[in-house]
XYZ file of C-alpha atoms in Angstrom:
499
model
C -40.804 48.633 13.062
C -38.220 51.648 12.752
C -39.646 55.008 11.215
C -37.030 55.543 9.329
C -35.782 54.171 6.205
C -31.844 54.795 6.027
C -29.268 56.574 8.210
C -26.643 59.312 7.736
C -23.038 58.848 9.625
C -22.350 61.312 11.989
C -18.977 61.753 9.665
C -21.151 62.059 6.392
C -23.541 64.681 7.986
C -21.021 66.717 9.572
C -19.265 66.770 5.642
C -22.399 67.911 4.035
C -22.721 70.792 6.518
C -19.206 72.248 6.270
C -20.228 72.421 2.382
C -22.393 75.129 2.905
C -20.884 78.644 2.725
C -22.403 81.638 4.397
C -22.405 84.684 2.939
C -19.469 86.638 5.496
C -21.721 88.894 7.865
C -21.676 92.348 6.901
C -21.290 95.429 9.581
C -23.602 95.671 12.335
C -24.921 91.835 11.492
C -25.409 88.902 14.101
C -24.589 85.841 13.545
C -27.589 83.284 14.760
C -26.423 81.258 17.627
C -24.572 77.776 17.430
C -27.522 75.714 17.717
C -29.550 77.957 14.910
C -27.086 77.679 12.646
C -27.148 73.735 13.069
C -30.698 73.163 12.537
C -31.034 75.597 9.755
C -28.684 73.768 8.010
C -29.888 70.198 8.743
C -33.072 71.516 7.695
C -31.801 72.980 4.105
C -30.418 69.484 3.540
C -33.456 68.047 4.167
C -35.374 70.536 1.860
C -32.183 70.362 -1.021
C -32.930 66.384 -0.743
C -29.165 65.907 -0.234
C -30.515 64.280 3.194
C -33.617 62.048 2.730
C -36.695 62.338 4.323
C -36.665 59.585 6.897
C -33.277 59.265 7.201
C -32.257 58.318 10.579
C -29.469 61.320 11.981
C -26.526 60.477 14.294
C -27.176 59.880 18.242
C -26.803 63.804 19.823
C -23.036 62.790 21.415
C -21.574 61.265 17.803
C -22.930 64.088 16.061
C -20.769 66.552 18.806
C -17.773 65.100 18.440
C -17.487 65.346 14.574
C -18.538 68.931 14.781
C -16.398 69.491 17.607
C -19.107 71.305 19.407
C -21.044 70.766 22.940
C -23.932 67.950 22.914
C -25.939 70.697 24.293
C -25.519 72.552 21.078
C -26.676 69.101 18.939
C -29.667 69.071 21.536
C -31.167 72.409 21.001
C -30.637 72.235 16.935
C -32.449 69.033 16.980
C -35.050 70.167 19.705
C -35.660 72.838 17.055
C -36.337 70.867 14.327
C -38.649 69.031 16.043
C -40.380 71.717 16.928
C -40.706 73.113 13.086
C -41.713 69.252 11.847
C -38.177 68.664 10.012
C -37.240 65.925 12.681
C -39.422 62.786 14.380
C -38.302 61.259 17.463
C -38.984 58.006 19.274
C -37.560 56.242 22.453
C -35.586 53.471 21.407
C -35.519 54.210 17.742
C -33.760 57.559 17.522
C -34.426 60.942 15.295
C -34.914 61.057 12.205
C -36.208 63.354 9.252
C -39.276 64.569 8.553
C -41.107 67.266 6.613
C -43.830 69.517 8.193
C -47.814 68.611 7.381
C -48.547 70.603 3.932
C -44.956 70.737 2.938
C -43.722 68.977 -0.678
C -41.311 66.065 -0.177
C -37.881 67.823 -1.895
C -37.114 66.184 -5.104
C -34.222 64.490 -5.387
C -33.507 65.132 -8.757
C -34.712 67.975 -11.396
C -38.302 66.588 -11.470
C -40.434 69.172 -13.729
C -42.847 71.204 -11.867
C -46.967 69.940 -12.128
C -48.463 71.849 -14.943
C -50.730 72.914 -12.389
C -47.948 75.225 -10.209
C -47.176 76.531 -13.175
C -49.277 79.465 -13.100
C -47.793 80.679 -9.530
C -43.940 79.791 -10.150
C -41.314 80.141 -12.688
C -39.802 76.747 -13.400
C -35.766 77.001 -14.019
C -35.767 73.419 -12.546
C -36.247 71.890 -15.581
C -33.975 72.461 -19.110
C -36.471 70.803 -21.551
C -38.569 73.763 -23.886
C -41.707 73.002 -25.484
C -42.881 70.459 -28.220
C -42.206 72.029 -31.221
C -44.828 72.285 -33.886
C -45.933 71.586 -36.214
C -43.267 68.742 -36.495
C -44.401 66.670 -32.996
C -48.131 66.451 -34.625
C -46.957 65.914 -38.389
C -44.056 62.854 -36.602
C -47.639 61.056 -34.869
C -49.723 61.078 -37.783
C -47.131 60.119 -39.533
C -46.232 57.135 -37.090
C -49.941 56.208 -36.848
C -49.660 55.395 -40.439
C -47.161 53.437 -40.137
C -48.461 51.385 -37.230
C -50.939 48.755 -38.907
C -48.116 46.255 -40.009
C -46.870 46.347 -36.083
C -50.555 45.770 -34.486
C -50.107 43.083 -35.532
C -47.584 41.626 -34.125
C -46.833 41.007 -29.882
C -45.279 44.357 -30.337
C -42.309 43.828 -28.023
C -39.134 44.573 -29.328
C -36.494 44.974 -27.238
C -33.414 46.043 -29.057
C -36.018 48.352 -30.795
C -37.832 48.623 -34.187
C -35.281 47.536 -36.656
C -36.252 50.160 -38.604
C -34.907 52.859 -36.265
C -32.407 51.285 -35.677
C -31.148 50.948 -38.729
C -32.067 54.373 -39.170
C -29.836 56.124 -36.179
C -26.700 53.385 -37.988
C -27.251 55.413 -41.274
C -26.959 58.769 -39.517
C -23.862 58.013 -37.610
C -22.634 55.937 -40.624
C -23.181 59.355 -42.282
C -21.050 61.239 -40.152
C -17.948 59.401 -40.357
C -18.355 56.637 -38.154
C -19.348 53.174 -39.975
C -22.255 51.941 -37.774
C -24.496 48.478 -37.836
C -27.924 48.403 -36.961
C -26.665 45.409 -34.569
C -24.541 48.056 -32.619
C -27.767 50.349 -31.918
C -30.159 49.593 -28.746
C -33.484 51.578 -28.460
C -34.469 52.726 -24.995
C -36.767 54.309 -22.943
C -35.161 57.959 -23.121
C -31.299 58.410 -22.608
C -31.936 57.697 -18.569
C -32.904 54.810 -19.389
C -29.770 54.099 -21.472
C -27.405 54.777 -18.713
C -29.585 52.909 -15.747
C -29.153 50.054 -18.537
C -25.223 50.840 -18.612
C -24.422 51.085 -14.913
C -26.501 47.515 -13.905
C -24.125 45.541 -16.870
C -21.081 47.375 -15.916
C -20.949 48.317 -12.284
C -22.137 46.256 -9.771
C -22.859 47.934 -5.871
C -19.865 49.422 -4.808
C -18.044 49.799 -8.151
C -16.198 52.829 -8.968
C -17.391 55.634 -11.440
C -15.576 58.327 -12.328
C -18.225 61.537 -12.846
C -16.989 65.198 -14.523
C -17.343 67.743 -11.567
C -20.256 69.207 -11.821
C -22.458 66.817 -13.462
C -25.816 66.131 -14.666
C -27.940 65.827 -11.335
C -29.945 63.183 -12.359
C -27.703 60.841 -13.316
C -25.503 61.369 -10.410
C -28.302 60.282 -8.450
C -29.203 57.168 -10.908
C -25.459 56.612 -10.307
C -25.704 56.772 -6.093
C -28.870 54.751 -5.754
C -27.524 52.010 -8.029
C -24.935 51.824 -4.932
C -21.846 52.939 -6.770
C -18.838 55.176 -5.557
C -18.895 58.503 -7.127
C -14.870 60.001 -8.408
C -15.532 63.206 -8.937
C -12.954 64.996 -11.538
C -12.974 68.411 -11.787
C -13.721 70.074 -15.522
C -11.237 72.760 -17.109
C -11.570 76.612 -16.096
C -14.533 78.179 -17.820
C -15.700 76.584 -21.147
C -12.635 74.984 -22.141
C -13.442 71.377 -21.262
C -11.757 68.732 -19.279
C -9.183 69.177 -17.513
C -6.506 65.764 -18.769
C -4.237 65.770 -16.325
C -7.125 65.161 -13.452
C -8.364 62.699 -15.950
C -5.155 60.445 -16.666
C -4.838 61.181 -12.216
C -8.046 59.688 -11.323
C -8.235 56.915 -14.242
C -4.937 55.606 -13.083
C -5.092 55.950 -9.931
C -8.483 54.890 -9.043
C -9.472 52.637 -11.938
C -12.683 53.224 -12.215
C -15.081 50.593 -14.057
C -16.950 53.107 -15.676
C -16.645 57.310 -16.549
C -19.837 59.030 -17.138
C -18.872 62.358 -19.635
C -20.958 65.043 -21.562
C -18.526 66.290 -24.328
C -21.375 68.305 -26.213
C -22.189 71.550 -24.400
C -21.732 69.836 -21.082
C -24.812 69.823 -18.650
C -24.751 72.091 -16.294
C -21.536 74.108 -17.332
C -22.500 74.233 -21.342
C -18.533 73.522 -22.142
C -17.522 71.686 -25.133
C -14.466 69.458 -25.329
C -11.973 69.568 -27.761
C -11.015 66.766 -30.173
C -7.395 66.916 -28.618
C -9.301 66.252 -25.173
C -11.667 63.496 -26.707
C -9.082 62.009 -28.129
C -6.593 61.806 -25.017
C -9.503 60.802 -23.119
C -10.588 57.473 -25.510
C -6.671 56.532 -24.946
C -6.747 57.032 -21.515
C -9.655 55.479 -20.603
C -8.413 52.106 -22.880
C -4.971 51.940 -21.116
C -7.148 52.377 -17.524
C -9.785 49.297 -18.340
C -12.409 51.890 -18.318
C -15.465 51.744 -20.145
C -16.616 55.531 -21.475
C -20.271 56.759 -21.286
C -20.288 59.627 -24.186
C -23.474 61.307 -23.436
C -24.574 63.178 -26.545
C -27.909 64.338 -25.682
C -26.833 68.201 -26.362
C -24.551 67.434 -29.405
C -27.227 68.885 -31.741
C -27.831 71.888 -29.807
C -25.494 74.290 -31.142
C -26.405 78.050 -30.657
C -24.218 80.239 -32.206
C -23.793 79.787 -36.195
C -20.433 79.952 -36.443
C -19.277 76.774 -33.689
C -17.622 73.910 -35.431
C -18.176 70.722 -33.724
C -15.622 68.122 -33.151
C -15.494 64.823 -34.484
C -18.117 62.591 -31.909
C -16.096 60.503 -28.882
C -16.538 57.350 -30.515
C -14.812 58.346 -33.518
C -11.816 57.736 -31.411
C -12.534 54.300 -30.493
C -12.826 52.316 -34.171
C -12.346 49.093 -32.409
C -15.449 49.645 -30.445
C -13.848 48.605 -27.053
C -13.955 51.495 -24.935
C -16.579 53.941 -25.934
C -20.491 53.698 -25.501
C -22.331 56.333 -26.757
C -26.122 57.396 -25.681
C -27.995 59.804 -27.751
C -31.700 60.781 -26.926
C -34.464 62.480 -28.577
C -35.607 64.663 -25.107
C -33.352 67.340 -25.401
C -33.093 68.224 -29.063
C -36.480 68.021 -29.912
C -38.898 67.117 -26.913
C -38.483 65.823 -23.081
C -42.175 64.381 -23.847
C -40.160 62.048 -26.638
C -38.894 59.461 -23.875
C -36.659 57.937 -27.348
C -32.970 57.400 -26.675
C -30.489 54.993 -28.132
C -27.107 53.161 -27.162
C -24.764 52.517 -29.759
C -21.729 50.050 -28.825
C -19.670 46.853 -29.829
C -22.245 44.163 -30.659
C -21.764 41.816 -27.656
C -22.582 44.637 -25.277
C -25.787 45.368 -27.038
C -26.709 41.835 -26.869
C -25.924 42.019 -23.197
C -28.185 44.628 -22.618
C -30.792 43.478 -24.768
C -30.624 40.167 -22.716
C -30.487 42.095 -19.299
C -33.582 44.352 -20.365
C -35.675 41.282 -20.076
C -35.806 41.955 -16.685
C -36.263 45.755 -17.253
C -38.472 47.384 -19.107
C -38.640 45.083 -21.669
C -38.951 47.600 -24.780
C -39.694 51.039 -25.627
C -43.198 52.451 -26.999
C -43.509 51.350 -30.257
C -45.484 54.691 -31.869
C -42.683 57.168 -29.955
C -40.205 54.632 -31.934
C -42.570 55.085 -35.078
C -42.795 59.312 -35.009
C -38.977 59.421 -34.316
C -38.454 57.025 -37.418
C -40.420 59.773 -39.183
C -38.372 62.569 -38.617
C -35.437 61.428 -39.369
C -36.587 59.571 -42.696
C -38.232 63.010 -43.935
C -35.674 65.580 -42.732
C -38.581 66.603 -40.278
C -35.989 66.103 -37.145
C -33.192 68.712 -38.941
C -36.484 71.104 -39.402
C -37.711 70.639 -35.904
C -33.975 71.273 -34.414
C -33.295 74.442 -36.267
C -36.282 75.722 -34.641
C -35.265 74.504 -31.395
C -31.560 76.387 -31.583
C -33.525 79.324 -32.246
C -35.761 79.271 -29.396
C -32.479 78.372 -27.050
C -30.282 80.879 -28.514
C -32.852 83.661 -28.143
C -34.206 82.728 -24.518
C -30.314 82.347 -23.918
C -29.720 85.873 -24.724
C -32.525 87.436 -23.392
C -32.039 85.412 -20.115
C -28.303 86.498 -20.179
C -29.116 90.459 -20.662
C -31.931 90.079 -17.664
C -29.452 88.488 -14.922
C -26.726 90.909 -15.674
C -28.914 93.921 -14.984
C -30.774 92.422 -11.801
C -27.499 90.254 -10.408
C -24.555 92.012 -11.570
C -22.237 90.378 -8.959
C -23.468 87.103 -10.158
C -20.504 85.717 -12.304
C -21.077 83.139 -15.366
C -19.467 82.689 -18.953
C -22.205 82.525 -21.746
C -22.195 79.034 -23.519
C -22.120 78.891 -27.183
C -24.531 75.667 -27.246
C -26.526 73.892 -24.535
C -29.223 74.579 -22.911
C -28.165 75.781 -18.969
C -25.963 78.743 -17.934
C -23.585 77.947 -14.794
C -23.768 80.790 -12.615
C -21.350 81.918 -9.225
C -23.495 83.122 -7.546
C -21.834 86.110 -5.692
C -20.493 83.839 -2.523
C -24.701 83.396 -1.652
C -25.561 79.881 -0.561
C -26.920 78.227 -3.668
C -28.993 76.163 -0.910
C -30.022 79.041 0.408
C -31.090 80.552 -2.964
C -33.338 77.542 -3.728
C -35.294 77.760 -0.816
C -35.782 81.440 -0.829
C -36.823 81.489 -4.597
C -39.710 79.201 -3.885
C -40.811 81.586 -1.625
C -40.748 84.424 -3.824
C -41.812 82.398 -7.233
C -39.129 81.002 -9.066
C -37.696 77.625 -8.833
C -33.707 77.143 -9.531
C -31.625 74.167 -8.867
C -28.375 75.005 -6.481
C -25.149 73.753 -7.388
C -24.816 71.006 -4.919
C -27.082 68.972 -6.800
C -24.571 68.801 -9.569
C -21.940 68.042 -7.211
C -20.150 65.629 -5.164
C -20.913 65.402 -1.694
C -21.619 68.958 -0.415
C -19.503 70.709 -4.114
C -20.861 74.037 -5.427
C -22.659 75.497 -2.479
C -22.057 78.722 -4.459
C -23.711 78.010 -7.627
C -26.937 77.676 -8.965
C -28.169 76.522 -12.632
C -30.111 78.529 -14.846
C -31.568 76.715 -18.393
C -32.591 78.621 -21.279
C -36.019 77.624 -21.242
C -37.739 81.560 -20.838
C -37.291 84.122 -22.591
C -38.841 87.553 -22.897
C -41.005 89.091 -19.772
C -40.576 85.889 -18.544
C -36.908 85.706 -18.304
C -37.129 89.460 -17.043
C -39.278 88.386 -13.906
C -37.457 85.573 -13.655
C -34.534 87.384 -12.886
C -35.984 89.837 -10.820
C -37.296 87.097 -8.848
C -33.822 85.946 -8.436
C -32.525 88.811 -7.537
C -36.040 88.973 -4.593
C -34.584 86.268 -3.365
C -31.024 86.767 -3.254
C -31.783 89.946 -0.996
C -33.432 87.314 1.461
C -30.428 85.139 1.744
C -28.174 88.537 2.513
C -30.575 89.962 4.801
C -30.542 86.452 6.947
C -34.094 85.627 6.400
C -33.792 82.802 5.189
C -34.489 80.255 7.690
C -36.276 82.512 9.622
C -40.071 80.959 10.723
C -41.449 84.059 10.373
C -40.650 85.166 6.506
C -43.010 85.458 4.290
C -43.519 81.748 2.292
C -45.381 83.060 -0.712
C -44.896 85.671 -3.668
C -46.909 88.980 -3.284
C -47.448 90.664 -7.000
C-alpha cells in the first residue's frame, strides 16, 4: 500500500511555487542557492497547507522540466527535505510529504487555535470575538425553558424548529423582502449552509465562480467537494465588485454556481453597492447561474454613519436566482453553530430531502436560545455590543500596525471584522511561518486566493484590542524583520518567542 494519499502535477507544483514572491535582495545580500530556494519553498507549501501532507510530488526529471532547471537541482532540494522530515521516500512508490516528529499538521483552513496555546500565542487566525454576556447565558436559560414541549418529541427536525423559522421569515419580511417560513432552512452554522448548497447544485467538476480573494474556508469546502474554482477579481480598494469581470467570467465560463460576500466582504471588509447587487442578480439570471449571497457580516456595521444597501435577494422577487445564507457565528458568537438558507420553496425542499443523508438537523436548544433573541430584542442588544467591541479593537489594531509596519499598506473597513493588509512586497507565506515562531499567528493571503494569489498579503481580524493588539503588532513587525533578514527557512533560527 502507497504512503501517500494524493499527488501534485509537476505543472500544478511548479504554479504554486512561481506564486511566491521574494522580497528583492538588498545590497551586500546572497541569494541561497538553486536547490535551497526549491526546498524552502516546497517546504512553506507544505507548512501553508496549500500542498497536503502526504501528497505524492512529481518524479525528480518531470519536476525539472517544468521549472526549467537541472534534475540535479530537483535532487538536492528534495534530498534536503528529506533530511529536515518534510519529504518520505520509498523505492517503487516515490516521494512524498511529510512533516517532522513534534511538528503540527498545517491547517488547511482558519481552524481556531486550542484554548490551551493560547497563553503562548496571539491568535489572528481566527475572526470570531468572544460570547457576549450577559445575552449568551440569558438566550440558554431562556431556551431551556422552552425545551419541555420538544423532549418530548424524536426531536429531529430537519428544515428546523418551525418556530425559528418562522421567526428569521418575519425579520426579512420586515425588511422589505416578503418571506415564508417554507423558504427558510435551519442549519448547522452558515458552513453548513453552503456544503448543503454546493452537493444540490454542483456536482465534481462543476464550475464556481469565487470573488478574488475569498473566504478561505469555503474555498476549501468548495475544492474538496471537487469543483473548479473561477476566480474574479474584486474592485480597487473598498469599492466592491468589479462588473465588467463579473458579466466576463459569467458569460464566458457559465458557471453553475457564484459564491459572493456583499456585506463587508471577508477578507477585504468591502461592501457592494446596490447598483453592483443589482447588475449582479441580472447577470447572474441571464448566465443560468445560481447566486450564494453570504450575509454572515451584514449586521456588523462599525461606523455609525454607513447606510446599508438593500440585501441581494431584494433583487431577485421571483426567487430564481438568489440564495441567501445568514448565520448566527459572526454577529453574535462562532460557539452559536445556527445558520439559515432562505430560497424558492422547491430548493428548500431539495435540501431538506438531501440532508437526510447529512446531518440530519441542527441542535434543537442552539435553535431554542437563537429563537430567544430574536423574539425579545436580546439579538439587537447583543449586536450593538458586538460593533462596539469590533469597532474599538479595529481602531486600536489599526493605530498599532501603522506605528510598528508603516510600509505595510491597507484601507480601514467601515464594517467587518478583518483588515486586508499589503504587506510591504514580504512573502505572506513567509510571514506565517515566521510569526509562529515569534508568537503570533496570521493567515497569509494565499489562503484566500486562487492557486498561488496574494503571496503578498496577510489577514488581520479585529478580534484584539488594547496591549494585546500593541504586541500583536510588534510581534508582526518581529517577524517581518526575519523574513527580510533571510532567516526564515533557515534550520538554525530560533522556533520559539523569548519575552
Amino acid at each position: 500500500m502507497a504512503e501517500w494519499t494524493s499527488a501534485v502535477g509537476a505543472a500544478q507544483l511548479a504554479r504554486l511555487l512561481s506564486s511566491q514572491q521574494d522580497r528583492p535582495a538588498g545590497p551586500g545580500s546572497r541569494r541561497p542557492p538553486a536547490y535551497r530556494a526549491l526546498a524552502d519553498g516546497i517546504r512553506l507549501l507544505v507548512l501553508e497547507g496549500r500542498v497536503p501532507v502526504a501528497a505524492r510530488l512529481p518524479a525528480e526529471r518531470e519536476l525539472a522540466l517544468s521549472l526549467s532547471v537541472s534534475r540535479t537541482t530537483v535532487a538536492a532540494a528534495y534530498e534536503a527535505l528529506r533530511g529536515e522530515g518534510f519529504l518520505e521516500s520509498r523505492r517503487g512508490a516515490g516521494s512524498w510529504t511529510a512533516v517532522p516528529a513534534g511538528n503540527p499538521l498545517p491547517a488547511r483552513g482558519l481552524e481556531p487555535l486550542p484554548p490551551e496555546a493560547l497563553g503562548s500565542l496571539i491568535d489572528l487566525g481566527c475572526a470570531a470575538l468572544p460570547a457576549p454576556e450577559p445575552w449568551l447565558t440569558r438566550a440558554v436559560q431562556g431556551a431551556l425553558e422552552e425545551l419541555p414541549p420538544y423532549a418530548h418529541t424524536h426531536g429531529d427536525y430537519p428544515a428546523g424548529l418551525p418556530a425559528l423559522r418562522a421567526m428569521i421569515a418575519e425579520r426579512y419580511t420586515a425588511r422589505g423582502i416578503p418571506t415564508m417560513p417554507e423558504q427558510i432552512m435551519v442549519t448547522t452554522g452558515a458552513m453548513g449552509a453552503i456544503d448543503a448548497i454546493c452537493h444540490l447544485f454542483a456536482g465534481r467538476g462543476e464550475r464556481i465562480a469565487v470573488e478574488s480573494p475569498s473566504y478561505a474556508n469555503i474555498l476549501q469546502l468548495m475544492r474538496e467537494a471537487g469543483a473548479r474554482l473561477v476566480p474574479v477579481a474584486m474592485a480597487e480598494g473598498l469599492t466592491g465588485w468589479d462588473m465588467d469581470r463579473w458579466r466576463q467570467v459569467l458569460r464566458d465560463a457559465a458557471p453553475r454556481i457564484a459564491y459572493v460576500v456583499a456585506d463587508f466582504h471577508n477578507p477585504t471588509g468591502a461592501l457592494a453597492d446596490e447598483d453592483q447587487r443589482r447588475r449582479l442578480v441580472d447577470a447572474a439570471r441571464s448566465a443560468g447561474t445560481v447566486l450564494i449571497a453570504d450575509e454572515t457580516m451584514s449586521e456588523l456595521w462599525l461606523d455609525p454613519d454607513v447606510r446599508m444597501p438593500r440585501q441581494v435577494c431584494a433583487f431577485d422577487p421571483a426567487g430564481s436566482t438568489v440564495i441567501t445564507v445568514g448565520s448566527a457565528s459572526k454577529a453574535f458568537w462562532a460557539g452559536m453553530r445556527i445558520g439559515w438558507v432562505r430560497a424558492a420553496p422547491d430548493v428548500i425542499r431539495s435540501l431538506v430531502a438531501a440532508r437526510a443523508y447529512a446531518d440530519l438537523g441542527t441542535p434543537v436548544l442552539e435553535q431554542l436560545a437563537v429563537n430567544w433573541l430574536f423574539g425579545t430584542g436580546g439579538w439587537e442588544q447583543a449586536v450593538e455590543v458586538r460593533r462596539a467591541q469590533a469597532r474599538a479593537n479595529r481602531d486600536e489594531l489599526v493605530t498599532a500596525v501603522r506605528r510598528e509596519l508603516p510600509a505595510w499598506e491597507f484601507e480601514v473597513p467601515r464594517g467587518g471584522l478583518t483588515l486586508w493588509v499589503r504587506t510591504g512586497g514580504l512573502s505572506g507565506s513567509r510571514l506565517a511561518e515566521a510569526g509562529e515562531r515569534v508568537g503570533v499567528r496570521v493567515p497569509s493571503g494565499p489562503r484566500f486566493g486562487v492557486d498561488g494569489a496574494f503571496e503578498g498579503y496577510v489577514r488581520l481580524p479585529f478580534t484584539v484590542g488594547g496591549a494585546v493588539a500593541e504586541e500583536a503588532a510588534a510581534r508582526l513587525a518581529a517577524a517581518a524583520g526575519l523574513v527580510e533578514s533571510g532567516a526564515v527557512g533557515n534550520a538554525e533560527a530560533p522556533r520559539t518567542f523569548v519575552a
